Structure formats: structure tokens, C-alpha cells
Coordinates of C-alpha atoms in Angstrom, one line a residue:
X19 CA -18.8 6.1 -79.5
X20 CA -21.3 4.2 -81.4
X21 CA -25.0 5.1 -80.0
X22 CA -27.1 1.8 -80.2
X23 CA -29.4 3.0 -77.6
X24 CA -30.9 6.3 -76.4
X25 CA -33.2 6.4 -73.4
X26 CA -35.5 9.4 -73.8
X27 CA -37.7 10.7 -71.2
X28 CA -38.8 14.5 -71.3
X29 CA -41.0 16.9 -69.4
X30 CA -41.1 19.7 -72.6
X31 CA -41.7 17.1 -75.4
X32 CA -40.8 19.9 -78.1
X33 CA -39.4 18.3 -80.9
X34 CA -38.9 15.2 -79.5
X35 CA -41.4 13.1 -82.1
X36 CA -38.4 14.3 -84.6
X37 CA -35.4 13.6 -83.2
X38 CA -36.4 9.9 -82.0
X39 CA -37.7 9.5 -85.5
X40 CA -34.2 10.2 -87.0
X41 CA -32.9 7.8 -84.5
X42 CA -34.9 5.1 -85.3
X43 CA -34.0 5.7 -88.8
X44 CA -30.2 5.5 -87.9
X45 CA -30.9 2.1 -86.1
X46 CA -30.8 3.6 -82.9
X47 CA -33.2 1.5 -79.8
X48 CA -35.1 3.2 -78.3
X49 CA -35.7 3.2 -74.8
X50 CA -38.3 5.8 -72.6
X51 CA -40.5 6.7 -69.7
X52 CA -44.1 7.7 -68.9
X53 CA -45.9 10.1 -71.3
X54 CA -42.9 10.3 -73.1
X55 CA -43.1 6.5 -74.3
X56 CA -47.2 6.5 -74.7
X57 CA -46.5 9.9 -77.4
X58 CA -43.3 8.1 -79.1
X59 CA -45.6 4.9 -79.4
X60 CA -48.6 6.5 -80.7
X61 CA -46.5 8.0 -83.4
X62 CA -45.5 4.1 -84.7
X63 CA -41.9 4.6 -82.8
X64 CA -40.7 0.9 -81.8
X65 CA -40.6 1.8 -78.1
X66 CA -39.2 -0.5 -75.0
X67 CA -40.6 0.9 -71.8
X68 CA -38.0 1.7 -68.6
X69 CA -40.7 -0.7 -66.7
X70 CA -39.5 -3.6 -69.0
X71 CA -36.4 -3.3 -69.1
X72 CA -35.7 -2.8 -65.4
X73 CA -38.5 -5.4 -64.6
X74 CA -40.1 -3.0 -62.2
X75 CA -43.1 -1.3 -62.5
X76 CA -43.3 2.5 -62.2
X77 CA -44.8 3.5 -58.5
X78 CA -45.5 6.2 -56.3
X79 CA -47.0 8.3 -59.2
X80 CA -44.3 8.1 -60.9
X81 CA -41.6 9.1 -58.2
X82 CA -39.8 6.1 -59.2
X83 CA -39.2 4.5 -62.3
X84 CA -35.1 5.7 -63.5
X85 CA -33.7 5.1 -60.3
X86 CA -32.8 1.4 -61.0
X87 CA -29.1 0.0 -61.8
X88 CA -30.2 -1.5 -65.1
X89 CA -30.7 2.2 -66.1
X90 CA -27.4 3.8 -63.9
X91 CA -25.9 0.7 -64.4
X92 CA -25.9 1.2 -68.1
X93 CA -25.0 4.3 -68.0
X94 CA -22.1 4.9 -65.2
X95 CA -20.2 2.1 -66.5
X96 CA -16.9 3.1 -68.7
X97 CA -16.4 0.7 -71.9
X98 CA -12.7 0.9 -71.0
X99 CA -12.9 -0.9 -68.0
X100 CA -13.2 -4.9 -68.6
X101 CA -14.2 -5.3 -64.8
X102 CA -17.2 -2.9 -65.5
X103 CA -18.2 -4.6 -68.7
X104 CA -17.8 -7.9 -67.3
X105 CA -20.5 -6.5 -64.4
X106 CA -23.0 -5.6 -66.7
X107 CA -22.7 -8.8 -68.9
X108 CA -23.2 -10.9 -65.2
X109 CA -26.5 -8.8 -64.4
X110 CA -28.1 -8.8 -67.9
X111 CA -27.4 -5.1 -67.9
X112 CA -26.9 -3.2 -71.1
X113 CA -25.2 0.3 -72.4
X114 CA -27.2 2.9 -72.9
X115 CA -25.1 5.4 -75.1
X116 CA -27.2 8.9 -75.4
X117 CA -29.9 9.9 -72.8
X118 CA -32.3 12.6 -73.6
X119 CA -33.8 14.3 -70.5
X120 CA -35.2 17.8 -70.0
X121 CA -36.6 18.1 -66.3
X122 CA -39.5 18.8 -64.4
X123 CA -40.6 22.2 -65.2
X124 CA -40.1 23.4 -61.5
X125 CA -38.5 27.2 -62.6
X126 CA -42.3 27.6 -64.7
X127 CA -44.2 26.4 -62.1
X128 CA -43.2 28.7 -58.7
X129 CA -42.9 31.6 -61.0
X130 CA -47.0 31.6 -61.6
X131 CA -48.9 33.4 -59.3
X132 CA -50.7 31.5 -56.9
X133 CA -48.0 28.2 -56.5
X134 CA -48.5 26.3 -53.6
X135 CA -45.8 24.2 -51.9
X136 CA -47.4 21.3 -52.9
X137 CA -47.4 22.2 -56.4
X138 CA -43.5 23.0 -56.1
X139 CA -42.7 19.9 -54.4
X140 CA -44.3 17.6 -57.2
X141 CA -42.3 19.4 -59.8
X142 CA -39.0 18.7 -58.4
X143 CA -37.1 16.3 -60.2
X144 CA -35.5 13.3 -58.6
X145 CA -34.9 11.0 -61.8
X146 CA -33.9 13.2 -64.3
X147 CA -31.3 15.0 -62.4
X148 CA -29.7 11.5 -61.4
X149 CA -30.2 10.2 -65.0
X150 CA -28.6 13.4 -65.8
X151 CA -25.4 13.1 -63.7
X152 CA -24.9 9.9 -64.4
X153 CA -24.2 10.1 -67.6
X154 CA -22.8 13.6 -67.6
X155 CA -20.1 12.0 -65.1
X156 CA -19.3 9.5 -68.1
X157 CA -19.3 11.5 -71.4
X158 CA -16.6 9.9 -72.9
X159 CA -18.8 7.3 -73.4
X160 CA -22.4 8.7 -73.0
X161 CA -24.1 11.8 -74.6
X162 CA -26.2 13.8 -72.3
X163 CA -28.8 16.2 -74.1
X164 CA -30.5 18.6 -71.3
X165 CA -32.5 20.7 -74.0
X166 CA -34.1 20.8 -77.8
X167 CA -31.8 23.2 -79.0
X168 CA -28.9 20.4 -79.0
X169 CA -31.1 17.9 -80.8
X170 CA -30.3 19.4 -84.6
X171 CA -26.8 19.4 -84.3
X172 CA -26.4 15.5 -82.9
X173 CA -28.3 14.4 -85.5
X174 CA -26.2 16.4 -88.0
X175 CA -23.3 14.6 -86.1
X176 CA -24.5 11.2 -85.9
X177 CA -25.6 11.1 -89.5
X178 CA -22.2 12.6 -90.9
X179 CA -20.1 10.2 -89.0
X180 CA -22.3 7.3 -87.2
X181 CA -20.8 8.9 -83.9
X182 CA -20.3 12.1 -81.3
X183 CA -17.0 13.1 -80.9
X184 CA -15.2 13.8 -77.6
X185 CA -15.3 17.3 -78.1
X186 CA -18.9 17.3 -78.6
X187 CA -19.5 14.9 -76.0
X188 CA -17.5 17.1 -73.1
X189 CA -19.7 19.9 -74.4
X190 CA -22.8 18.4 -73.9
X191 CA -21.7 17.2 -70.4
X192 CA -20.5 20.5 -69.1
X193 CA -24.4 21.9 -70.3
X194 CA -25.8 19.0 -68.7
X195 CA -24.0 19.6 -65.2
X196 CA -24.9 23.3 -65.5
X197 CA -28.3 22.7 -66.3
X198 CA -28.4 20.9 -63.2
X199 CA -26.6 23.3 -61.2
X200 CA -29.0 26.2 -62.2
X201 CA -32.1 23.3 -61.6
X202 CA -31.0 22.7 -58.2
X203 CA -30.2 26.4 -57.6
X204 CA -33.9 27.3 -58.6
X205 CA -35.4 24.8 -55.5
X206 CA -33.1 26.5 -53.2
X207 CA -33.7 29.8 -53.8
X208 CA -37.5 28.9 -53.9
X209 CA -37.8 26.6 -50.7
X210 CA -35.4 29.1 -48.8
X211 CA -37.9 32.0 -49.8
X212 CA -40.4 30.1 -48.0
X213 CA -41.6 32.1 -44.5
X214 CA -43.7 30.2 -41.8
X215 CA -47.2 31.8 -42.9
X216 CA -46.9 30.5 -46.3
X217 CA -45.5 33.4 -48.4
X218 CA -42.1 34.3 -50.0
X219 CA -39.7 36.8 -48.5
X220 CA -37.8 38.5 -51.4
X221 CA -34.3 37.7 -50.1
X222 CA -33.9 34.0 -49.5
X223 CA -31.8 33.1 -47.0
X224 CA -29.6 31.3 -49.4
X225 CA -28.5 33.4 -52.5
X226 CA -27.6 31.5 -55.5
X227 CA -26.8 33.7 -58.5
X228 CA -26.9 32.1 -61.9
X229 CA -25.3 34.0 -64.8
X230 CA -24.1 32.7 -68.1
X231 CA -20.2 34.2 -69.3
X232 CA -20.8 36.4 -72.8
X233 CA -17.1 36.7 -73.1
X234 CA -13.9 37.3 -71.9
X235 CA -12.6 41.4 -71.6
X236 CA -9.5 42.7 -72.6
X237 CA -9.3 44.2 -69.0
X238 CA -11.2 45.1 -66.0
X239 CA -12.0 48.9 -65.3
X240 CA -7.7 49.4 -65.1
X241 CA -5.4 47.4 -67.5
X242 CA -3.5 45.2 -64.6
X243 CA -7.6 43.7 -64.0
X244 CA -8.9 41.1 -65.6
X245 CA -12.7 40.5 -66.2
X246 CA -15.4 38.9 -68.5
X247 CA -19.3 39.7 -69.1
X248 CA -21.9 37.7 -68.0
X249 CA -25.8 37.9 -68.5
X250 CA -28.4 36.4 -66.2
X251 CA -29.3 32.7 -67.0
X252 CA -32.8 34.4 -68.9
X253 CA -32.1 38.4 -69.3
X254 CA -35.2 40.9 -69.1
X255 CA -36.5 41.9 -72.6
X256 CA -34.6 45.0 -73.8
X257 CA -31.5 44.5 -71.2
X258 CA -27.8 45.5 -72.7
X259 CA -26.5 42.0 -72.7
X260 CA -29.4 41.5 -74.9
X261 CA -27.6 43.7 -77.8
X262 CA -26.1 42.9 -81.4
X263 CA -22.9 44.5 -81.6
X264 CA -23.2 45.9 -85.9
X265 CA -19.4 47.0 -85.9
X266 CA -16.5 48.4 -83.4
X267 CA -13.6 47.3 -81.6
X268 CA -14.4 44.9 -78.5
X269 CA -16.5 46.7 -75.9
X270 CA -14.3 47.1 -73.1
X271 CA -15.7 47.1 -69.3
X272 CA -15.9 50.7 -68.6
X273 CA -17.6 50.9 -72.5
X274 CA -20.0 48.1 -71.0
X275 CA -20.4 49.8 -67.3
X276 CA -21.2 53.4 -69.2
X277 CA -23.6 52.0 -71.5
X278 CA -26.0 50.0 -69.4
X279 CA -26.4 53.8 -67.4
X280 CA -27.2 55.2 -70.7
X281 CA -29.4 52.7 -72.1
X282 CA -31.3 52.5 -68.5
X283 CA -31.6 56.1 -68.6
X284 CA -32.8 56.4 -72.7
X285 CA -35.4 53.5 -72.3
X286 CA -37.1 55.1 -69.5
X287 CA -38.8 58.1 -71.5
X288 CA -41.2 57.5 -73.6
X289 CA -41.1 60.2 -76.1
X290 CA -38.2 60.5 -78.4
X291 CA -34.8 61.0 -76.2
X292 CA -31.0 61.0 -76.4
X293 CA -28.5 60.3 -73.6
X294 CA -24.8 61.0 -73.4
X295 CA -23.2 59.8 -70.9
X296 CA -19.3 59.5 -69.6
X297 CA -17.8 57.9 -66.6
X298 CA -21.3 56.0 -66.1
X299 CA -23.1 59.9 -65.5
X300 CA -25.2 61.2 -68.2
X301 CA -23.6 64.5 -69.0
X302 CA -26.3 65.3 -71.4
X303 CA -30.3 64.5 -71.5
X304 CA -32.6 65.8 -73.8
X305 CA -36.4 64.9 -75.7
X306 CA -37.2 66.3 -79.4
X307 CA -39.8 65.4 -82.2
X308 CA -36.7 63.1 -83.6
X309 CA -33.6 61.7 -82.9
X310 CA -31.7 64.8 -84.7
X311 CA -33.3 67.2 -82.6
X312 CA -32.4 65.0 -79.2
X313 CA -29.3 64.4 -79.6
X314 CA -28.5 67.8 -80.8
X315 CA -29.7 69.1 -77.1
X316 CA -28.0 66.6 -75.8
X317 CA -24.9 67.5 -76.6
X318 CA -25.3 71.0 -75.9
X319 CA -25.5 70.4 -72.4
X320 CA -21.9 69.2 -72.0
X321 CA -20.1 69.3 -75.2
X322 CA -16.5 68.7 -73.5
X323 CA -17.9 66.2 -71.1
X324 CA -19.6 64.7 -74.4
X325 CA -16.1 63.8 -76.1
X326 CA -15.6 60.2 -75.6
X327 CA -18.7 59.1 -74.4
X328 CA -21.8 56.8 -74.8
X329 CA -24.1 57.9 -76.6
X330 CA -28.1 55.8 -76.5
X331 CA -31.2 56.9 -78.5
X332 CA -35.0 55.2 -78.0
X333 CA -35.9 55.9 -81.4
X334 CA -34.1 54.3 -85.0
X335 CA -31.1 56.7 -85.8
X336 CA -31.8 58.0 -89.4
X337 CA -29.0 59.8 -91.5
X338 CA -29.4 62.7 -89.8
X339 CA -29.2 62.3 -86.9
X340 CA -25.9 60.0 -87.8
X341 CA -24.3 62.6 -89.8
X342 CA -24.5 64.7 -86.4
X343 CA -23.2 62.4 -84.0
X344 CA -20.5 61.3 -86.3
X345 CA -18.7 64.8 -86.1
X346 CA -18.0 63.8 -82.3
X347 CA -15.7 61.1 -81.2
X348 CA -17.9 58.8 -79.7
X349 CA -17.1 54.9 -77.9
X350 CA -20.6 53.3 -77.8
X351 CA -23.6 54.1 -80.2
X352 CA -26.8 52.6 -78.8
X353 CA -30.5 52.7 -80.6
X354 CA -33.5 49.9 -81.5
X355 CA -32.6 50.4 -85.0
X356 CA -30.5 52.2 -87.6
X357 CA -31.9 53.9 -91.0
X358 CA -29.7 51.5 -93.6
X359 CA -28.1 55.0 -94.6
X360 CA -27.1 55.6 -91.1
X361 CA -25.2 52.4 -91.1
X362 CA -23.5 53.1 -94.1
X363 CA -22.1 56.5 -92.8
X364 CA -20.9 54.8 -89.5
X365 CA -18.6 52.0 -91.4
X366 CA -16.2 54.8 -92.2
X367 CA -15.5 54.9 -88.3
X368 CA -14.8 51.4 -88.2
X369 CA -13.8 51.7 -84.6
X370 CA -17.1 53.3 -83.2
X371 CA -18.9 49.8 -81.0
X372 CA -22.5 50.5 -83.0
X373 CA -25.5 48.3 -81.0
X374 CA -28.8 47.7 -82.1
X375 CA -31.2 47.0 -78.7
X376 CA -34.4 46.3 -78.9
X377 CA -36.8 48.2 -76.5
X378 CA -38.7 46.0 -73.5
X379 CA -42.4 46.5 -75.2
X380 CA -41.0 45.3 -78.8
X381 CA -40.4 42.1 -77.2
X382 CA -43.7 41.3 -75.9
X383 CA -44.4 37.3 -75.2
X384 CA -40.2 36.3 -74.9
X385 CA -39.8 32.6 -74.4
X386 CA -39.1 32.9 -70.9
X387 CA -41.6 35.7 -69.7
X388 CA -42.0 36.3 -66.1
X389 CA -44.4 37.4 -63.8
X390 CA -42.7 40.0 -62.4
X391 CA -43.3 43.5 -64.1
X392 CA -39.8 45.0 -63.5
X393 CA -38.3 41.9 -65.3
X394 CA -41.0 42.4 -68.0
X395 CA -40.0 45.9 -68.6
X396 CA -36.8 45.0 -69.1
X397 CA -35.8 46.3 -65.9
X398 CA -33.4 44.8 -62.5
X399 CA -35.9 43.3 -60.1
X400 CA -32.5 43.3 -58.3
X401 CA -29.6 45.3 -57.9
X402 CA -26.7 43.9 -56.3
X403 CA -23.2 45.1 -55.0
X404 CA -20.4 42.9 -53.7
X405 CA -18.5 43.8 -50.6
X406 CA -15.6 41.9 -48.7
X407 CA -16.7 38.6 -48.6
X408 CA -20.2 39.5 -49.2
X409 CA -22.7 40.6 -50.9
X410 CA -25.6 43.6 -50.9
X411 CA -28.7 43.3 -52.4
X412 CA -32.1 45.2 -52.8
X413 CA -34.7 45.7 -54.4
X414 CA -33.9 47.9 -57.8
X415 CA -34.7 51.8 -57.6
X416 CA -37.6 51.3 -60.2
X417 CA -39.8 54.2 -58.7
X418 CA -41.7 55.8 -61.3
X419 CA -42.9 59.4 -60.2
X420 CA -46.0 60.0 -61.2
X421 CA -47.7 63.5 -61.3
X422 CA -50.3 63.4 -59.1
X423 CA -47.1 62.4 -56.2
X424 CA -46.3 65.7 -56.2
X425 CA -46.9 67.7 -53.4
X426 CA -46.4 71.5 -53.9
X427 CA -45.4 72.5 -50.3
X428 CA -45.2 77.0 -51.4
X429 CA -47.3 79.7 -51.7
X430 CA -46.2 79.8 -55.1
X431 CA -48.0 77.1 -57.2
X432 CA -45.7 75.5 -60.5
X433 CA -47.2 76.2 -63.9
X434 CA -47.6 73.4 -66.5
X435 CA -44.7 73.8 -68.4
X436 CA -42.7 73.9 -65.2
X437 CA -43.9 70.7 -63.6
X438 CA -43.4 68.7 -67.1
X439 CA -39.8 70.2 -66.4
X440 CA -39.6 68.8 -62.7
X441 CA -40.7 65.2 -64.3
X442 CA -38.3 65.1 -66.9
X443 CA -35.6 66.5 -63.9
X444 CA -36.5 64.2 -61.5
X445 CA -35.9 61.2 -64.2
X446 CA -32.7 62.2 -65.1
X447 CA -31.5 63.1 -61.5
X448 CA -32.5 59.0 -61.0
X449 CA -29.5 58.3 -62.7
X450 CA -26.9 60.3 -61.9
X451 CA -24.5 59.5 -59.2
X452 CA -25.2 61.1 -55.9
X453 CA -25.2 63.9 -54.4
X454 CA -26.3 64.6 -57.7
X455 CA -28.2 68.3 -58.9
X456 CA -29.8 68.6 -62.1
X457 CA -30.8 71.8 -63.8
X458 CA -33.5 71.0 -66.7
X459 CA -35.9 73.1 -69.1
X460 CA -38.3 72.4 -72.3
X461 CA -36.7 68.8 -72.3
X462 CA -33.4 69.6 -72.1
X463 CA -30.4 69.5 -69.0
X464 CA -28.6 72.7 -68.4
X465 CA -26.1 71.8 -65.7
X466 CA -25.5 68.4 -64.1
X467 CA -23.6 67.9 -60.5
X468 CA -22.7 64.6 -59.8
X469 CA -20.7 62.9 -57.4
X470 CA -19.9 65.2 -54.9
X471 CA -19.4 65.0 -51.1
X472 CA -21.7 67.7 -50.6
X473 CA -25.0 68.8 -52.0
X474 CA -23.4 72.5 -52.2
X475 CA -20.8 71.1 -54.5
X476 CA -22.9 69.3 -56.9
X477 CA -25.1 72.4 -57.1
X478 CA -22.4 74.8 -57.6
X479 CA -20.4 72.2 -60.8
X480 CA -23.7 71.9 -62.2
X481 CA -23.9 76.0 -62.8
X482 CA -20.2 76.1 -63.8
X483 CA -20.7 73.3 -66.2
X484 CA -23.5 75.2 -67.8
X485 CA -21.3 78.4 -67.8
X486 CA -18.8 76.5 -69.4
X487 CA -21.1 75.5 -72.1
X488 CA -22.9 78.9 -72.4
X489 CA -26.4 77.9 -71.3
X490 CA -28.7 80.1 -69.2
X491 CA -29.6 78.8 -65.9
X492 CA -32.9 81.3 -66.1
X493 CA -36.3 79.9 -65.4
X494 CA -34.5 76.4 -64.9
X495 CA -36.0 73.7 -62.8
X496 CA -34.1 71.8 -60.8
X497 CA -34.0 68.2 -59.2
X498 CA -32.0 66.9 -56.3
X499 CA -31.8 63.6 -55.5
X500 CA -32.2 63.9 -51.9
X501 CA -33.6 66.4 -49.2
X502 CA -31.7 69.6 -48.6
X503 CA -30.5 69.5 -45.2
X504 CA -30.5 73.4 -45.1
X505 CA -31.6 76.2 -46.9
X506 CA -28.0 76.8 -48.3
X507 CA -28.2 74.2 -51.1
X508 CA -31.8 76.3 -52.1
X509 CA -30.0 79.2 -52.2
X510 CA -27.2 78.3 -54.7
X511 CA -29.6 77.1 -57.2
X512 CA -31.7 79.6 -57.1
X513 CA -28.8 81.8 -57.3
X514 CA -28.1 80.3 -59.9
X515 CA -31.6 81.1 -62.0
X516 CA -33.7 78.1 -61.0
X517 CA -37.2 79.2 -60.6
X518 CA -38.6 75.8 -59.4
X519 CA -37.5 73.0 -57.7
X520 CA -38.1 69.0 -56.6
X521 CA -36.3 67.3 -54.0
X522 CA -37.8 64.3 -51.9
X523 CA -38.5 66.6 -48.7
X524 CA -38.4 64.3 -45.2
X525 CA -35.4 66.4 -43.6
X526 CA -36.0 68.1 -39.9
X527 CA -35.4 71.1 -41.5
X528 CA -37.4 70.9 -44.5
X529 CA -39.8 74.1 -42.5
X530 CA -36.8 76.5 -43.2
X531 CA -36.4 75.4 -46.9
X532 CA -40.2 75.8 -47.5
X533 CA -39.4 79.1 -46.0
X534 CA -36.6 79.8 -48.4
X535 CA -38.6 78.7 -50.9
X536 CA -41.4 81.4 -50.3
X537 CA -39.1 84.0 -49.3
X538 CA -37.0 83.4 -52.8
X539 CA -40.0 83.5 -54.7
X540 CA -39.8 79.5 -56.3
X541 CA -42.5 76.6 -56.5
X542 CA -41.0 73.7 -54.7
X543 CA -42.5 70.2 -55.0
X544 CA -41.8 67.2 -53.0
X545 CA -41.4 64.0 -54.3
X546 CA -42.2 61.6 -50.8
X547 CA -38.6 59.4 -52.8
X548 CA -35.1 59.3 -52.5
X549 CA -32.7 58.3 -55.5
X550 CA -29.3 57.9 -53.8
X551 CA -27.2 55.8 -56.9
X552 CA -24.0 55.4 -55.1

């Protein structure tokens, strides 16, 4: 395919000044629309207006001025196919060979605050998409560009051979039809947002996910499943799918399923912190002046559970800190950065998946920033679980507790050091599958329950584990997800040499436990939240 003539007609006009220059110099016509004709113009471009050549005059503010069968006309029709050549040479229609459209910015404008309907309605694209399709539907013959980033290599292309190749060309098409897919997604998920007063409910009544495949897996969670990775279409700032992989084997889904809980979990302290986790529960949780000392309490916590695991820092591993974590067999090493002598140590365990993540507030004014603060803190505004032949979604659990929530509900008031304990409890126990039970002090986890059926059970593991490990339970505070229905679930971790406790509180009950509580000789706290993770 030899391009003689590109019709260009842009909303984002980055770059485009460039690229049509190159064409001109190539001998390419040009052909455009609108502001995009006035800006090529100014800049001594030899322009024909869409107005000429169709003969029609743009109208309705610009609602119509593409939709016209010398412009579809020169694009739907297939050079193989005498009849439709023979068409076009009766109506004085001619080829047009590459279009260049980027639409309406519709996605921008209904994510600022204060859109109106009005404004959302004039930035949906009729043209452009048509335009679009047309010549998407035709790429054997037509190239499609849908963004600036294609425009370098085309030109590299068309100035290296005179012509796009197939290949290219199918390329370019299946971007096109997806960037119209996720376009037309957008409007629905905006106009079926739209409630009766005026304002947006969070759950449209149409869901249209939009996700973009990162690669294929080996295998799903068991070798006889298959499964790939995919990222949202614009992923929050500091998300996993937004890691560089340094060295390693292929992360595998589990690898990828265990490392998003840790790297969740990490990023949410703000102090220096290490977490370890394994079969997606962190099995050890610590804060230290550095990444040595965090990861060393870390591990203590669960050494065995700690064999095989994910391991995530929120500050740069140094040599230290590597030479420590590289006695352990570890799958997944996670940090914003890497001392280049903590690299060098790692490439003797070729095998070990090393990723470098940037944290959310090191990427401050991304590309495609939203207005939504979870997304800007590289958070889920989301979370969504699929069910048969359905879906579940809500809002994501991103509750920060702050301290002036708690409510002390015993005689017995919490020092200090205790309720910074509680805090740093309460965060971890956030992330831990429920019924989950988390025994903390100075910055560290003692004993983790997760999982269990019953809050008893969680309780009673977490003690054992940190038996197991030879860690003191004394003076421990303790988080639990969810209320304790009865005073039994008190009693075992007190039992077991908690002195304080948190729990969310809200049970018909909770008189008895406050009872407990004082007749036991504890500060208990309530938190007014629940953090099932199920």
C-alpha cells in the first residue's frame, strides 16, 4: 500500500505539526478538518479542507463534516475489487490511504469535577469513531492511527520502504478497534452512572471493564489452568502491574496473586517497613530505622511460614539488607529501588523474580491522573470478584484508621506506646484473610491467625505460630478484624499475654466483652470498621 493521501483530523494535536510535515515531505496530500486544518495551514502545510473536497460545508457546530461518502467512500472501498474502484472513479471519489484521528476527549472531560451532561454530550464523538471504523474495517488497504505514540514508527516505515506492511497495518487496526471499544465503553459507563437528580451513582447499571493483557502465564493458580495478566486500561500510580521485572524466572499467578497482598500491605506504612507474605497472608510485618532492621523482624515472626515467600520493602534495599534476605529462599523481591551492590548480590540467584515499583507519591502528575484520590494513591477505587455468571463489586476497603477514631470503651486507659501498637495491628490485620487475629508490639507481628472458620481458631494459631517461632506473646496488642461475638475469643488472647486489644466493636454482646475486658485487666479500643478480606 502506497499512501498518497492522509486525512488528518485530531482532538490532542500533540505532535501532529511533525508528522504531517514528514508527509508532505514524502509527497503525501494532505487532507483535514476544523482546527486541525487552520493549525496545519498556519504552519505553511499545503492543506485541502474536508469542506472542499466533499463539497459540503461543515454544520451544526461541527456535528457534521466526516460523515460524507467522498470521505467513507474513500476509505471503505477495497483496491482489489474492480466494481468498487469503478464506483469511486463514477462519483469523482478518491482513496484516502492513512487516516489520522484521535477523538473527542470525552474520558478527560467527565472525570473533572463539576461535568455537566451537557458538557459530556458535546464531547462524544460521532465522526471520528466512524472515520475510525471505516478504515479499521479495511486495513489491508488503509492505515488507521488512533494515537501519537504510533506516529514515529509509520514514519520510520514509510520512509524505509515508501509503504506499511500488512503486519503493521492489522496492528494498527486491531488498536484502532480497541480504542474505540474502550471510547464507547467510557459513554456507557458515564451515561449509565447518570441518576434522575443529576448525580452519578458509583455502580452503573451497565459494567464495562477495560483491561489491557501484560502477558500470557505458564498456568493459572493449578498447572491443568490456564491464565494471562492484565492491567487496567490507565493503572493507578505505584500499582504491581506497574513494575519492572530486573531478573527471575516468569512470575507465575500465585507469585503475581501473593505479591500485590504484599506490596498493598508495604506501601501503606509510611515509615520504613518489610512484608512477607505466603499464600496471599503476610506471615511477617515489621517497621525499623532501615530496610535491614525490617526485614530482620520480619522474618522473625514466621521464619518457616517465611520459606518461599514474597517478600516487599517501601524503602531501596541496600547491601544489607540483601545479604540478609538472600540467605532465605525467596520467589518475589519487591522495593522502589535497589542499592547497585544489592543488585549485584541478587544475580547469583538468577532465579529469584527481583521488581523495582515505584511508590504512588514518587509519581506525582502521571499522564493520566484522576480525580479520584484512591486511584491517586495508587490504590483500587474498586475491588471486584467474579461469581457464576456474574460479577461482585464494591467499593475498595481503603479505610484509613486514624487515631483520634478510637474509642477506649475500659476502665483501663491504653498508654502511648500501646495505641501506636494497636495502629500498626489494626493495619496489618487489614490484610490478612479473615477471621484473621493479629498479635503486634514495638512495630513488629508476634503471631498471625488467618483464615479460620472461627475467631477462636485464628486466635489460638496465631499463639502457636508464635510458640513455634519462640516469641513472647507478653504485653502484646492485638487486632481482630471483626467484633468478638463472645467473651471467649477475649479470653484466649489474653490468655495468651495480650495486654490490649482493638476490634471494630458493634456485636449485641459487646457489654460482656467490655466486661471481660475490665475484669481481665486490658485496654480495649474500638475501631467503629470492619475489615473482613475474604
Amino acid at each position: 500500500m502506497t499512501v498518497l493521501t492522509a486525512l488528518i483530523s485530531v482532538s490532542d494535536k500533540t505532535g501532529v505539526v511533525e508528522f504531517a510535515q514528514a508527509l508532505h515531505a514524502l509527497g503525501v496530500q494532505l487532507l483535514s478538518t476544523g482546527g486541525t486544518a487552520r493549525l496545519l495551514s498556519e504552519q505553511g502545510l499545503p492543506v485541502t479542507e474536508v469542506a472542499e473536497l466533499t463539497g459540503f460545508p461543515e454544520m451544526l457546530d461541527g456535528r457534521v463534516k466526516t460523515l460524507h461518502p467522498r470521505v467513507h467512500g474513500g476509505l471503505l472501498a477495497r483496491r482489489d475489487v474492480p466494481a468498487h474502484m469503478a464506483a469511486l472513479k463514477e462519483h469523482g471519489i478518491g482513496t484516502i490511504d492513512l487516516l489520522v484521528v484521535n477523538l473527542y476527549p470525552f474520558e478527560a472531560t467527565v472525570a473533572k469535577a463539576g461535568c455537566t451532561l451537557e458538557d459530556a454530550i458535546e464531547n462524544i464523538d460521532i465522526g471520528g469513531p466512524a472515520m475510525v471504523r471505516s478504515a479499521a474495517k479495511n486495513w489491508k488497504d488503509v492505515g488507521v492511527l488512533t494515537d501519537a505514540s504510533q506516529y514515529a514508527p509509520v514514519l520510520a516505515e514509510l520512509k524505509a520502504a515508501g509503504r506499511l506492511t500488512d503486519r503493521t497495518k492489522f496492528a494498527l487496526s486491531v488498536a484502532a478497534f480497541n480504542r474505540i471499544s474502550n471510547y464507547d465503553a467510557a459513554i456507557s459507563d458515564y451515561l449509565s452512572s447518570l441518576r434522575e437528580d443529576g448525580t452519578r451513582s458509583e455502580f452503573p447499571a451497565q459494567a464495562n471493564g477495560r483491561f489491557v493483557k501484560l502477558q500470557d502465564l505458564r498456568y493459572g493458580e493449578n498447572p491443568h489452568q490456564s491464565a494471562a495478566f492484565y492491567r487496567d486500561l490507565h493503572p493507578a500510580p505505584g500499582s504491581l502491574v506497574t513494575a519492572v521485572q530486573l531478573q527471575g524466572k516468569e512470575l507465575s499467578y500465585n507469585n503475581i496473586a501473593d505479591a500485590d497482598a504484599a506490596w498493598e500491605c508495604v506501601k501503606s506504612f509510611t515509615t520504613p517497613a518489610c512484608v512477607i507474605v505466603k499464600h496471599a497472608n503476610p506471615c511477617g510485618v515489621a517497621l525499623g530505622n532501615d530496610a535491614l532492621e525490617a526485614y530482620s523482624k520480619a522474618f522473625k515472626t514466621d521464619p518457616t511460614s517465611a520459606f518461599g515467600g514474597i517478600i516487599a520493602f517501601n524503602r531501596p534495599v541496600d547491601l544489607a539488607a540483601a545479604q540478609a534476605v538472600s540467605k532465605q529462599f525467596v520467589e518475589v523481591l519487591m522495593a522502589p529501588a535497589y542499592t547497585p551492590e544489592a543488585l549485584d548480590l541478587f544475580k547469583a540467584k538468577a532465579n529469584v523474580r527481583v521488581l523495582q515499583i515505584a511508590l504512588p507519591h514518587d509519581l506525582q502528575g502521571s499522564p493520566h491522573a484522576r480525580g479520584d484520590s484512591a486511584w491517586a494513591q495508587g490504590r483500587n477505587a474498586q475491588d471486584i470478584k467474579r461469581i457464576g455468571s456474574g460479577l461482585l463489586i464494591q467499593s475498595a476497603d481503603n479505610h484509613e484508621l486514624a487515631l483520634s477514631d478510637l474509642k477506649v470503651v475500659t476502665r483501663l486507659q491504653p498508654t502511648p506506646q500501646q495505641l501506636e501498637d494497636l495502629l500498626f495491628a489494626w493495619k496489618v490485620a487489614k490484610y490478612v484473610k479473615s477471621n484473621a487475629i493479629v498479635f503486634c508490639k514495638d512495630g513488629m507481628t508476634l503471631g498471625v491467625g488467618a483464615g479460620q472458620m472461627s475467631r477462636l481458631d485464628s486466635a489460638r494459631i496465631a499463639s502457636i505460630k508464635a510458640q513455634h517461632a519462640g516469641l513472647s506473646l507478653q504485653g502484646t496488642a492485638v487486632a481482630s478484624d471483626a467484633f468478638f461475638p463472645f467473651r471467649d475469643g477475649l479470653d484466649v488472647v489474653v490468655d495468651a499475654g495480650a495486654s490490649c486489644v482493638i476490634q471494630p466493636g458493634g456485636s449485641m454482646r459487646d457489654a460482656e466483652v467490655i466486661a471481660a475486658a475490665d475484669e481481665r485487666g486490658v485496654a480495649m479500643v474500638f475501631s467503629g470498621v470492619r475489615h473482613f478480606r475474604h
